[in-house]
PDB file of C-alpha atoms in Angstrom:
ATOM      1  CA  PHE V   1       0.000   0.000   0.000  1.00 46.00           C
ATOM      2  CA  ILE V   2       2.840   2.386   0.701  1.00 49.00           C
ATOM      3  CA  VAL V   3       5.703   1.879  -1.725  1.00 52.00           C
ATOM      4  CA  GLN V   4       8.953   3.330  -0.420  1.00 55.00           C
ATOM      5  CA  ASN V   5      11.297   3.314  -3.440  1.00 61.00           C
ATOM      6  CA  ASP V   6      11.621   2.668  -7.201  1.00 67.00           C
ATOM      7  CA  VAL V   7      12.723  -0.964  -6.799  1.00 67.00           C
ATOM      8  CA  ASN V   8       9.740  -1.789  -4.590  1.00 70.00           C
ATOM      9  CA  ARG V   9       7.459   0.095  -6.981  1.00 72.00           C
ATOM     10  CA  ASP V  10       8.757  -1.996  -9.897  1.00 77.00           C
ATOM     11  CA  ILE V  11       8.254  -5.259  -7.996  1.00 79.00           C
ATOM     12  CA  VAL V  12       4.736  -4.253  -6.939  1.00 80.00           C
ATOM     13  CA  SER V  13       3.831  -3.392 -10.559  1.00 81.00           C
ATOM     14  CA  LEU V  14       5.037  -6.822 -11.734  1.00 87.00           C
ATOM     15  CA  VAL V  15       3.408  -8.909  -8.995  1.00 89.00           C
ATOM     16  CA  PHE V  16       0.119  -7.030  -8.596  1.00 90.00           C
ATOM     17  CA  ALA V  17      -2.354  -6.038 -11.280  1.00 95.00           C
ATOM     18  CA  GLY V  18      -5.226  -3.595 -11.203  1.00 97.00           C
ATOM     19  CA  LEU V  19      -8.562  -3.472 -12.927  1.00 98.00           C
ATOM     20  CA  LEU V  20      -6.906  -0.997 -15.307  1.00 98.00           C
ATOM     21  CA  ARG V  21      -3.255  -0.114 -16.015  1.00 96.00           C
ATOM     22  CA  TYR V  22      -1.238   2.856 -17.217  1.00 94.00           C
ATOM     23  CA  ASN V  23       0.603   2.297 -20.497  1.00 93.00           C
ATOM     24  CA  PRO V  24       3.765   4.467 -20.530  1.00 92.00           C
ATOM     25  CA  GLN V  25       4.124   4.146 -24.334  1.00 95.00           C
ATOM     26  CA  THR V  26       0.652   5.460 -25.158  1.00 95.00           C
ATOM     27  CA  LYS V  27       0.324   7.478 -21.922  1.00 94.00           C
ATOM     28  CA  ALA V  28      -3.206   6.083 -21.617  1.00 95.00           C
ATOM     29  CA  ILE V  29      -5.159   4.140 -19.017  1.00 97.00           C
ATOM     30  CA  GLU V  30      -6.019   0.735 -20.501  1.00 97.00           C
ATOM     31  CA  GLU V  31      -7.940  -2.353 -19.433  1.00 97.00           C
ATOM     32  CA  ASP V  32      -5.936  -4.890 -17.433  1.00 97.00           C
ATOM     33  CA  LEU V  33      -7.806  -7.438 -15.295  1.00 98.00           C
ATOM     34  CA  ALA V  34     -11.189  -6.012 -16.259  1.00 98.00           C
ATOM     35  CA  THR V  35     -13.167  -4.438 -19.060  1.00 98.00           C
ATOM     36  CA  MET V  36     -14.794  -1.088 -18.310  1.00 98.00           C
ATOM     37  CA  GLN V  37     -18.055   0.564 -19.267  1.00 98.00           C
ATOM     38  CA  THR V  38     -18.732   4.183 -18.346  1.00 97.00           C
ATOM     39  CA  SER V  39     -22.155   5.801 -18.082  1.00 97.00           C
ATOM     40  CA  GLU V  40     -22.969   8.775 -20.310  1.00 96.00           C
ATOM     41  CA  ASP V  41     -22.892  11.133 -17.326  1.00 96.00           C
ATOM     42  CA  ARG V  42     -19.378   9.807 -16.418  1.00 95.00           C
ATOM     43  CA  LYS V  43     -20.471   9.040 -12.845  1.00 97.00           C
ATOM     44  CA  VAL V  44     -20.857   5.238 -13.056  1.00 98.00           C
ATOM     45  CA  TYR V  45     -17.985   2.894 -13.938  1.00 98.00           C
ATOM     46  CA  THR V  46     -18.832  -0.782 -14.345  1.00 98.00           C
ATOM     47  CA  LEU V  47     -15.887  -3.162 -14.443  1.00 98.00           C
ATOM     48  CA  ARG V  48     -16.132  -6.840 -15.371  1.00 98.00           C
ATOM     49  CA  LEU V  49     -13.240  -9.154 -14.545  1.00 98.00           C
ATOM     50  CA  LYS V  50     -11.858 -11.039 -17.522  1.00 98.00           C
ATOM     51  CA  ASP V  51     -12.252 -14.829 -17.780  1.00 96.00           C
ATOM     52  CA  GLY V  52      -9.778 -17.197 -16.158  1.00 94.00           C
ATOM     53  CA  LEU V  53      -8.085 -14.814 -13.731  1.00 97.00           C
ATOM     54  CA  THR V  54      -6.377 -16.500 -10.789  1.00 96.00           C
ATOM     55  CA  TRP V  55      -4.163 -15.465  -7.899  1.00 96.00           C
ATOM     56  CA  HIS V  56      -0.572 -16.692  -7.896  1.00 93.00           C
ATOM     57  CA  ASP V  57      -1.301 -19.203  -5.120  1.00 92.00           C
ATOM     58  CA  ALA V  58      -3.909 -21.029  -7.229  1.00 91.00           C
ATOM     59  CA  THR V  59      -3.377 -24.749  -7.775  1.00 91.00           C
ATOM     60  CA  GLU V  60      -5.210 -27.346  -9.799  1.00 90.00           C
ATOM     61  CA  LYS V  61      -6.682 -28.765  -6.600  1.00 94.00           C
ATOM     62  CA  GLU V  62      -7.520 -25.353  -5.179  1.00 91.00           C
ATOM     63  CA  PRO V  63      -8.169 -22.768  -7.876  1.00 89.00           C
ATOM     64  CA  HIS V  64      -8.066 -19.305  -6.340  1.00 93.00           C
ATOM     65  CA  SER V  65      -9.956 -17.115  -8.783  1.00 96.00           C
ATOM     66  CA  VAL V  66      -9.906 -13.329  -8.739  1.00 98.00           C
ATOM     67  CA  THR V  67     -13.489 -12.322  -7.905  1.00 98.00           C
ATOM     68  CA  ALA V  68     -15.627  -9.259  -7.337  1.00 98.00           C
ATOM     69  CA  ASP V  69     -15.220  -9.952  -3.602  1.00 98.00           C
ATOM     70  CA  ASP V  70     -11.470  -9.301  -3.960  1.00 98.00           C
ATOM     71  CA  VAL V  71     -12.205  -6.034  -5.771  1.00 98.00           C
ATOM     72  CA  LEU V  72     -14.640  -5.020  -3.023  1.00 97.00           C
ATOM     73  CA  PHE V  73     -12.132  -5.988  -0.326  1.00 96.00           C
ATOM     74  CA  THR V  74      -9.384  -3.905  -1.945  1.00 96.00           C
ATOM     75  CA  PHE V  75     -11.418  -0.737  -2.420  1.00 97.00           C
ATOM     76  CA  LYS V  76     -13.524  -0.968   0.761  1.00 96.00           C
ATOM     77  CA  SER V  77     -10.245  -1.375   2.706  1.00 95.00           C
ATOM     78  CA  ILE V  78      -8.914   1.799   1.093  1.00 95.00           C
ATOM     79  CA  GLN V  79     -12.122   3.628   2.059  1.00 96.00           C
ATOM     80  CA  ASP V  80     -11.950   2.450   5.691  1.00 95.00           C
ATOM     81  CA  PRO V  81     -11.087   5.331   8.086  1.00 94.00           C
ATOM     82  CA  GLN V  82      -8.358   3.118   9.616  1.00 93.00           C
ATOM     83  CA  PHE V  83      -6.566   2.636   6.274  1.00 91.00           C
ATOM     84  CA  PRO V  84      -2.906   3.742   6.714  1.00 86.00           C
ATOM     85  CA  ASN V  85      -2.563   5.707   3.421  1.00 87.00           C
ATOM     86  CA  LEU V  86      -4.650   8.891   3.675  1.00 90.00           C
ATOM     87  CA  LEU V  87      -3.740  10.143   0.193  1.00 89.00           C
ATOM     88  CA  LEU V  88      -4.994   6.950  -1.430  1.00 91.00           C
ATOM     89  CA  GLN V  89      -8.049   6.968   0.804  1.00 93.00           C
ATOM     90  CA  GLN V  90      -8.886  10.507  -0.347  1.00 94.00           C
ATOM     91  CA  ASN V  91      -9.086   9.315  -3.989  1.00 93.00           C
ATOM     92  CA  PHE V  92     -12.114   7.181  -3.080  1.00 95.00           C
ATOM     93  CA  ARG V  93     -14.009   9.645  -0.906  1.00 93.00           C
ATOM     94  CA  GLY V  94     -17.598   9.955  -2.162  1.00 92.00           C
ATOM     95  CA  VAL V  95     -17.304   6.779  -4.274  1.00 97.00           C
ATOM     96  CA  SER V  96     -19.787   3.942  -3.766  1.00 98.00           C
ATOM     97  CA  VAL V  97     -18.444   0.459  -4.605  1.00 98.00           C
ATOM     98  CA  THR V  98     -20.992  -2.311  -5.139  1.00 98.00           C
ATOM     99  CA  LYS V  99     -20.867  -5.912  -6.303  1.00 98.00           C
ATOM    100  CA  VAL V 100     -23.113  -6.603  -9.296  1.00 98.00           C
ATOM    101  CA  ASP V 101     -22.227 -10.301  -9.579  1.00 98.00           C
ATOM    102  CA  ASP V 102     -19.211 -12.591  -8.953  1.00 97.00           C
ATOM    103  CA  ARG V 103     -17.198 -10.898 -11.703  1.00 98.00           C
ATOM    104  CA  THR V 104     -18.649  -7.391 -11.904  1.00 98.00           C
ATOM    105  CA  VAL V 105     -18.248  -4.336  -9.676  1.00 98.00           C
ATOM    106  CA  ARG V 106     -19.758  -0.868 -10.030  1.00 98.00           C
ATOM    107  CA  PHE V 107     -18.158   2.368  -8.854  1.00 98.00           C
ATOM    108  CA  THR V 108     -20.609   5.276  -8.518  1.00 98.00           C
ATOM    109  CA  LEU V 109     -19.268   8.814  -8.084  1.00 97.00           C
ATOM    110  CA  ASP V 110     -21.112  11.784  -6.603  1.00 95.00           C
ATOM    111  CA  ALA V 111     -19.915  13.927  -9.507  1.00 95.00           C
ATOM    112  CA  PRO V 112     -18.135  13.230 -12.809  1.00 95.00           C
ATOM    113  CA  TYR V 113     -14.342  13.009 -12.479  1.00 93.00           C
ATOM    114  CA  SER V 114     -12.475  12.403 -15.740  1.00 91.00           C
ATOM    115  CA  PHE V 115      -9.334  11.127 -14.006  1.00 94.00           C
ATOM    116  CA  PHE V 116     -11.186   8.496 -11.940  1.00 97.00           C
ATOM    117  CA  PRO V 117     -10.058   5.550 -14.133  1.00 97.00           C
ATOM    118  CA  SER V 118      -6.446   6.224 -13.082  1.00 96.00           C
ATOM    119  CA  ASN V 119      -7.526   5.309  -9.520  1.00 96.00           C
ATOM    120  CA  LEU V 120      -8.454   1.840 -10.774  1.00 98.00           C
ATOM    121  CA  THR V 121      -4.834   0.994 -11.636  1.00 96.00           C
ATOM    122  CA  ILE V 122      -4.194   0.092  -7.977  1.00 94.00           C
ATOM    123  CA  GLY V 123      -3.129  -3.531  -7.566  1.00 94.00           C
ATOM    124  CA  LEU V 124      -5.875  -5.790  -6.258  1.00 96.00           C
ATOM    125  CA  LEU V 125      -5.432  -7.804  -3.075  1.00 93.00           C
ATOM    126  CA  PRO V 126      -6.754 -11.324  -2.447  1.00 94.00           C
ATOM    127  CA  ALA V 127      -9.374 -11.000   0.296  1.00 94.00           C
ATOM    128  CA  ARG V 128      -8.657 -14.448   1.744  1.00 90.00           C
ATOM    129  CA  SER V 129      -5.001 -13.569   2.414  1.00 88.00           C
ATOM    130  CA  PHE V 130      -6.142 -10.844   4.823  1.00 87.00           C
ATOM    131  CA  GLU V 131      -8.994 -12.559   6.676  1.00 86.00           C
ATOM    132  CA  GLY V 132      -9.030 -11.424  10.298  1.00 87.00           C
ATOM    133  CA  ILE V 133      -6.428  -8.669   9.748  1.00 88.00           C
ATOM    134  CA  PRO V 134      -7.656  -5.208  10.837  1.00 89.00           C
ATOM    135  CA  VAL V 135      -7.455  -2.560   8.086  1.00 90.00           C
ATOM    136  CA  SER V 136      -5.117  -0.474  10.245  1.00 85.00           C
ATOM    137  CA  LYS V 137      -2.619  -3.378  10.209  1.00 84.00           C
ATOM    138  CA  LEU V 138      -2.774  -4.402   6.519  1.00 80.00           C
ATOM    139  CA  ASP V 139       0.610  -2.840   5.801  1.00 74.00           C
ATOM    140  CA  GLN V 140       2.159  -4.834   8.665  1.00 74.00           C
ATOM    141  CA  HIS V 141       0.936  -8.291   7.585  1.00 68.00           C
ATOM    142  CA  LEU V 142       4.396  -9.903   7.452  1.00 56.00           C
ATOM    143  CA  ASP V 143       3.355 -13.301   6.069  1.00 65.00           C
ATOM    144  CA  PHE V 144       1.923 -11.533   3.037  1.00 69.00           C
ATOM    145  CA  GLY V 145       4.835  -9.086   2.843  1.00 66.00           C
ATOM    146  CA  PHE V 146       7.378 -11.915   2.540  1.00 68.00           C
ATOM    147  CA  ASN V 147       5.182 -14.093   0.322  1.00 77.00           C
ATOM    148  CA  PRO V 148       2.928 -11.739  -1.645  1.00 84.00           C
ATOM    149  CA  VAL V 149       0.050 -13.177  -3.648  1.00 88.00           C
ATOM    150  CA  GLY V 150      -0.873 -11.087  -6.664  1.00 91.00           C
ATOM    151  CA  ALA V 151      -2.531 -11.531 -10.033  1.00 93.00           C
ATOM    152  CA  GLY V 152       0.060  -9.644 -12.091  1.00 91.00           C
ATOM    153  CA  PRO V 153       2.307 -10.955 -14.878  1.00 91.00           C
ATOM    154  CA  TYR V 154       4.974 -12.250 -12.431  1.00 90.00           C
ATOM    155  CA  ARG V 155       4.865 -14.098  -9.136  1.00 88.00           C
ATOM    156  CA  VAL V 156       7.438 -14.163  -6.365  1.00 84.00           C
ATOM    157  CA  LYS V 157       9.371 -17.422  -6.634  1.00 86.00           C
ATOM    158  CA  SER V 158      11.659 -16.721  -3.670  1.00 82.00           C
ATOM    159  CA  ALA V 159      12.749 -13.935  -1.376  1.00 78.00           C
ATOM    160  CA  SER V 160      15.725 -13.726   0.962  1.00 79.00           C
ATOM    161  CA  GLN V 161      17.144 -10.983   3.096  1.00 79.00           C
ATOM    162  CA  THR V 162      20.517 -10.424   4.754  1.00 80.00           C
ATOM    163  CA  ASP V 163      21.863  -7.489   6.730  1.00 83.00           C
ATOM    164  CA  LEU V 164      23.281  -6.036   3.500  1.00 82.00           C
ATOM    165  CA  SER V 165      20.698  -6.809   0.850  1.00 79.00           C
ATOM    166  CA  SER V 166      17.403  -8.305  -0.214  1.00 75.00           C
ATOM    167  CA  GLU V 167      16.985 -10.666  -3.147  1.00 81.00           C
ATOM    168  CA  ILE V 168      13.695 -11.384  -4.839  1.00 80.00           C
ATOM    169  CA  THR V 169      13.316 -13.867  -7.692  1.00 84.00           C
ATOM    170  CA  LEU V 170      10.275 -13.481  -9.920  1.00 87.00           C
ATOM    171  CA  GLU V 171       8.883 -15.891 -12.482  1.00 89.00           C
ATOM    172  CA  ARG V 172       6.387 -15.357 -15.258  1.00 87.00           C
TER     173      ARG V 172
END
């Protein structure tokens, strides 16, 4: 939630994916994990998760699909008054987030805001990885911090830390 430096930011962008993503080549916000429909008045954004999305900890025996519940968990956590990042929290003030079905979520704004889609580039979090963790402590959840579960293009294969350095190995 709070990325401290460029290396961490790069790792987060590879391991986690958002509903939408910023493309530095085109300088545009594009669809990533979801497709987006916007109402004519630009106050309602409906996002539908693409088919076959899974979290990195999914197995054949236990598929762990990305669902609307994960989207709700991510954005409702950000809106919680106890959320540790006030700047991020401010971006979702006055936004209603509702589940339409297992793969669809609707964001309703009080007023049109043309830059709102950029807020949907935030990496999603798997709700089940944070069960029982208070929102105020999400950024301190060490098990997740050392073994993050994302839905981005790369997953963490291994991580090790010494007094002098940290090493993280990613795999596609």
